[in-house]
Coordinates of C-alpha atoms in Angstrom, one line a residue:
X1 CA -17.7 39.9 67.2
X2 CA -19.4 39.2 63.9
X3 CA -23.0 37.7 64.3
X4 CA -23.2 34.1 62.0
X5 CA -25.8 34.5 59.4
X6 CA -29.0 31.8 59.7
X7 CA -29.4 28.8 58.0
X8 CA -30.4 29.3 54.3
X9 CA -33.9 28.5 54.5
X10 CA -34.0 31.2 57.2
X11 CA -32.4 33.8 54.8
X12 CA -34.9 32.5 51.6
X13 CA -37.7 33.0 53.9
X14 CA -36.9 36.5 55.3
X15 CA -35.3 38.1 51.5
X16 CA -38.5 37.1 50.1
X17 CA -40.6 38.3 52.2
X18 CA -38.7 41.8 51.9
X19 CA -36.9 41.6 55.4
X20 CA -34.2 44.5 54.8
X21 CA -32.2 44.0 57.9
X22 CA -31.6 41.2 56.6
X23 CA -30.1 42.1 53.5
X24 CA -28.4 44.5 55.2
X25 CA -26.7 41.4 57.0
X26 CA -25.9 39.2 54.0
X27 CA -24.8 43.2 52.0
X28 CA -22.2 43.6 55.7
X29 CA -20.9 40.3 55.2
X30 CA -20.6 39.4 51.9
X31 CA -19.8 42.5 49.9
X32 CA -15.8 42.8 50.3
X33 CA -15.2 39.4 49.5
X34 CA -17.4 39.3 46.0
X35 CA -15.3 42.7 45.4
X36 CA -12.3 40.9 45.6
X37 CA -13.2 38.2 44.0
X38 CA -15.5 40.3 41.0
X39 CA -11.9 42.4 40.7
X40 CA -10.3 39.7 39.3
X41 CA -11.7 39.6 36.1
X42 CA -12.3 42.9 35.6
X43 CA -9.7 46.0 35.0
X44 CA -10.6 48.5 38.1
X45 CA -11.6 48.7 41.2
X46 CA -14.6 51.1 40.3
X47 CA -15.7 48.0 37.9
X48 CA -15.6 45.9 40.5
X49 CA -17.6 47.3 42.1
X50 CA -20.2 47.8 40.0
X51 CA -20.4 44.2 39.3
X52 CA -21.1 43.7 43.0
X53 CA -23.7 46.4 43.3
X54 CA -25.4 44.7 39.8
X55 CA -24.8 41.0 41.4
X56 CA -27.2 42.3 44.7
X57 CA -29.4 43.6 42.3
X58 CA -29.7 40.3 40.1
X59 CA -30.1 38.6 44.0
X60 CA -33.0 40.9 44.9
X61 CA -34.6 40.7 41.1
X62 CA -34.5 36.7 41.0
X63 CA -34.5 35.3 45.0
X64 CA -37.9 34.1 44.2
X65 CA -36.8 31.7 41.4
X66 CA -33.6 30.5 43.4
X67 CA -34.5 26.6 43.6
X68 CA -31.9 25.4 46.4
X69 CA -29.9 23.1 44.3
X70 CA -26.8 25.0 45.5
X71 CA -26.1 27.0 49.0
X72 CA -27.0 30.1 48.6
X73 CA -23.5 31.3 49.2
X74 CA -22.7 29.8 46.2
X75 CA -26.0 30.8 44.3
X76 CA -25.3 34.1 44.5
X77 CA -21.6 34.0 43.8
X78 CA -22.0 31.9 40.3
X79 CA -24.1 35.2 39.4
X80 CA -21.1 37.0 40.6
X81 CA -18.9 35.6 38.5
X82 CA -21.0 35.3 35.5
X83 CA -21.5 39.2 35.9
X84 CA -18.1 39.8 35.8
X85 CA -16.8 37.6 33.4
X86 CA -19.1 38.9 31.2
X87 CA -18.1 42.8 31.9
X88 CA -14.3 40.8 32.0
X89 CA -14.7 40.3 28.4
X90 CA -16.3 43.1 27.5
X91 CA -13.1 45.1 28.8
X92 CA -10.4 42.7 27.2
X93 CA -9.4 42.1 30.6
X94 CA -10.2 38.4 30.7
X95 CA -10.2 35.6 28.5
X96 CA -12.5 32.8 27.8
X97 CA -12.3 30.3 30.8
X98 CA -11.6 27.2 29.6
X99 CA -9.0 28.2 27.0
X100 CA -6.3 29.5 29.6
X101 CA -4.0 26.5 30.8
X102 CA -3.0 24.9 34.3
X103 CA 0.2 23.7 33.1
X104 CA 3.2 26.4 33.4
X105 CA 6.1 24.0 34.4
X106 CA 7.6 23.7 37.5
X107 CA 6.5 25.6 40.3
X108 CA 9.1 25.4 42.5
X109 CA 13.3 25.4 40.9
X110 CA 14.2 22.6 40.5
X111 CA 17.8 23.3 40.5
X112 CA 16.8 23.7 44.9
X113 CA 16.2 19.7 44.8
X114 CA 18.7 17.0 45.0
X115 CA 19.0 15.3 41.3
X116 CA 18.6 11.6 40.5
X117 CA 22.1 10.2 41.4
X118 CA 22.3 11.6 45.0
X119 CA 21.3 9.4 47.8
X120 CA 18.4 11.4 48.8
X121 CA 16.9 12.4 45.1
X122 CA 14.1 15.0 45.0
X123 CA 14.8 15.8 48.4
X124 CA 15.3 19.7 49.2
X125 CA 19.3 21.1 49.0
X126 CA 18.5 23.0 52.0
X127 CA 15.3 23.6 53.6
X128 CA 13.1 26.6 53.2
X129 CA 14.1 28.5 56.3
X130 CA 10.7 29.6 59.0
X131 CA 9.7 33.2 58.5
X132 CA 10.2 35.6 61.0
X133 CA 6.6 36.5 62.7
X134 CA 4.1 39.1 61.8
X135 CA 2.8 40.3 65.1
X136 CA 4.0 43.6 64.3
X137 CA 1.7 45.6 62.0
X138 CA 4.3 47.4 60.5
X139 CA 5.6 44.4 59.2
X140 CA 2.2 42.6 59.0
X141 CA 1.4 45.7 56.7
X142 CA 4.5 45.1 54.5
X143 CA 3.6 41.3 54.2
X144 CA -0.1 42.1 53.0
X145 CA 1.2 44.4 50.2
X146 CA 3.7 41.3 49.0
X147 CA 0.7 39.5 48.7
X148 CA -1.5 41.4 47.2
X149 CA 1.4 42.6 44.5
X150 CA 1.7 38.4 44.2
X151 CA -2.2 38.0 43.3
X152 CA -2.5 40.5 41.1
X153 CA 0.4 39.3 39.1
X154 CA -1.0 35.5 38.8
X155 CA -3.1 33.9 35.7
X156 CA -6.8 34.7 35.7
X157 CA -7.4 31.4 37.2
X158 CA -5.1 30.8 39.7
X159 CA -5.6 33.9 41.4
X160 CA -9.6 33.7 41.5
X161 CA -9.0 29.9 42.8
X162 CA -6.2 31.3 45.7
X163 CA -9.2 33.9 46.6
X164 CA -12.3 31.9 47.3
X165 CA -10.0 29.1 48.7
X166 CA -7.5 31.3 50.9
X167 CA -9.3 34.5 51.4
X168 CA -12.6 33.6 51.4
X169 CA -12.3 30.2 53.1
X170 CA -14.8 28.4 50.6
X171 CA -14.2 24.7 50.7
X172 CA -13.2 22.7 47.3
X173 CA -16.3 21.4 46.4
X174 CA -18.0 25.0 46.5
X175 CA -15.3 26.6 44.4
X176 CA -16.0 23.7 41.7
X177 CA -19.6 23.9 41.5
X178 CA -18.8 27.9 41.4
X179 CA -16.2 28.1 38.8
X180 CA -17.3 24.6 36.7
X181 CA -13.8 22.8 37.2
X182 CA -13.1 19.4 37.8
X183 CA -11.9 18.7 41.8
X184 CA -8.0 17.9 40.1
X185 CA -8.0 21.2 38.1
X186 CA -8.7 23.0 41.5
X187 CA -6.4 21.6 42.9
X188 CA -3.5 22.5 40.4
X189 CA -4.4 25.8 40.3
X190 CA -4.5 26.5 43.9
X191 CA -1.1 24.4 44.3
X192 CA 0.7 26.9 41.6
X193 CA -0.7 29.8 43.1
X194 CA 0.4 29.4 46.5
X195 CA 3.9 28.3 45.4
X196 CA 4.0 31.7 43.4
X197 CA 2.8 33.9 46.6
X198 CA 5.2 32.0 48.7
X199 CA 7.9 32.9 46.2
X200 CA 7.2 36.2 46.3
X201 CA 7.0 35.7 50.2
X202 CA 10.8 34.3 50.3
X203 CA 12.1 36.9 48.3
X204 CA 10.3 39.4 50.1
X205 CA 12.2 37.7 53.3
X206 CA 15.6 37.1 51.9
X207 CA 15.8 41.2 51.3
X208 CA 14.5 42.2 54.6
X209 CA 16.8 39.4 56.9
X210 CA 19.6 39.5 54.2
X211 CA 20.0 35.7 53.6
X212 CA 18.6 34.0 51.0
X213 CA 15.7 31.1 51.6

């Protein structure tokens, strides 16, 4: 079982005054989730990882200037993604921020709904049927490859949103103040990025079961 880190000011007071187990700790727990998150904007895994490893080193350089206005979670994930925005650009991989868009259309078919002049309009034609279970790894296994194929395929945007949210279980308010995006863009993203990964998901489904969802 995975021992929760201390409060914040516990972890300012023991990274500046050099404590390494304790950076060992916040390194343990950390670390794959800014890799997933840093290989987002940037074009290889190796990358990625190099932002992280620069991102720890930033953290180490600078803990004695943090000032507390955000968690320190968040503090040191802002330099994250800073870091790798910046080595993001520098590899064409990415784009500036604020110039990609939220709207794409529809993101679910809209032929699947009912239209205006049936009784029930905007309702579903037939409801999305319940996926089978993933206690089985081999199928668990399967499942976590359609995902990851479905992130890596989504806007910049969307997918970094879907990661800190769903992966990384950050709250709304902390991706915001991370990424610099108002509470209703958050919200748009995440929305069209899970309705793309659960698209992938049905069709994923429909092929194994052989019906359609």
């Amino acid at each position: 079982m995975v021992t929760p880190l201390p409060p914040d000011e516990v972890l300012l007071a023991a990274l500046r005054a050099g404590d390494e187990e304790v950076f060992a700790r916040l390194l343990d727990g950390w670390s794959a989730s800014m890799l997933r998150l840093a290989r987002s904007f940037v074009s290889t895994a190796a990358s990625a990882e190099e932002v992280v490893q620069d991102t720890w080193l930033a953290v180490f350089q600078g803990i004695g200037r943090f000032e507390g206005r955000s968690s320190l979670k968040t503090w040191v994930y802002r330099i994250l993604v800073n870091t790798a925005r910046k080595r993001g650009v520098r590899e064409q991989r990415t784009v500036p921020w604020a110039s990609l868009s939220t709207d794409d259309g529809p993101t679910v078919d809209q032929s699947r709904f009912r239209g205006p002049e049936d009784p029930y309009p905007d309702g579903w034609l037939t409801f999305p049927k319940i996926w089978p279970s993933t206690e089985s790894e081999v199928l668990a296994r399967e499942v976590r490859g359609v995902v990851a194929a479905a992130l890596e395929g989504l806007p910049a945007r969307q997918r970094v949103v879907l990661t800190l949210r769903d992966i990384d279980g950050q709250s709304a308010d902390e991706v915001c103040s991370l990424l610099e995006i108002s509470t209703a863009n958050q919200r748009v993203l995440l929305h069209r990025a899970r309705a793309a990964v659960r698209s992938h998901l049905e069709q994923y489904y429909a092929a194994t079961t052989g019906g359609a969802s």
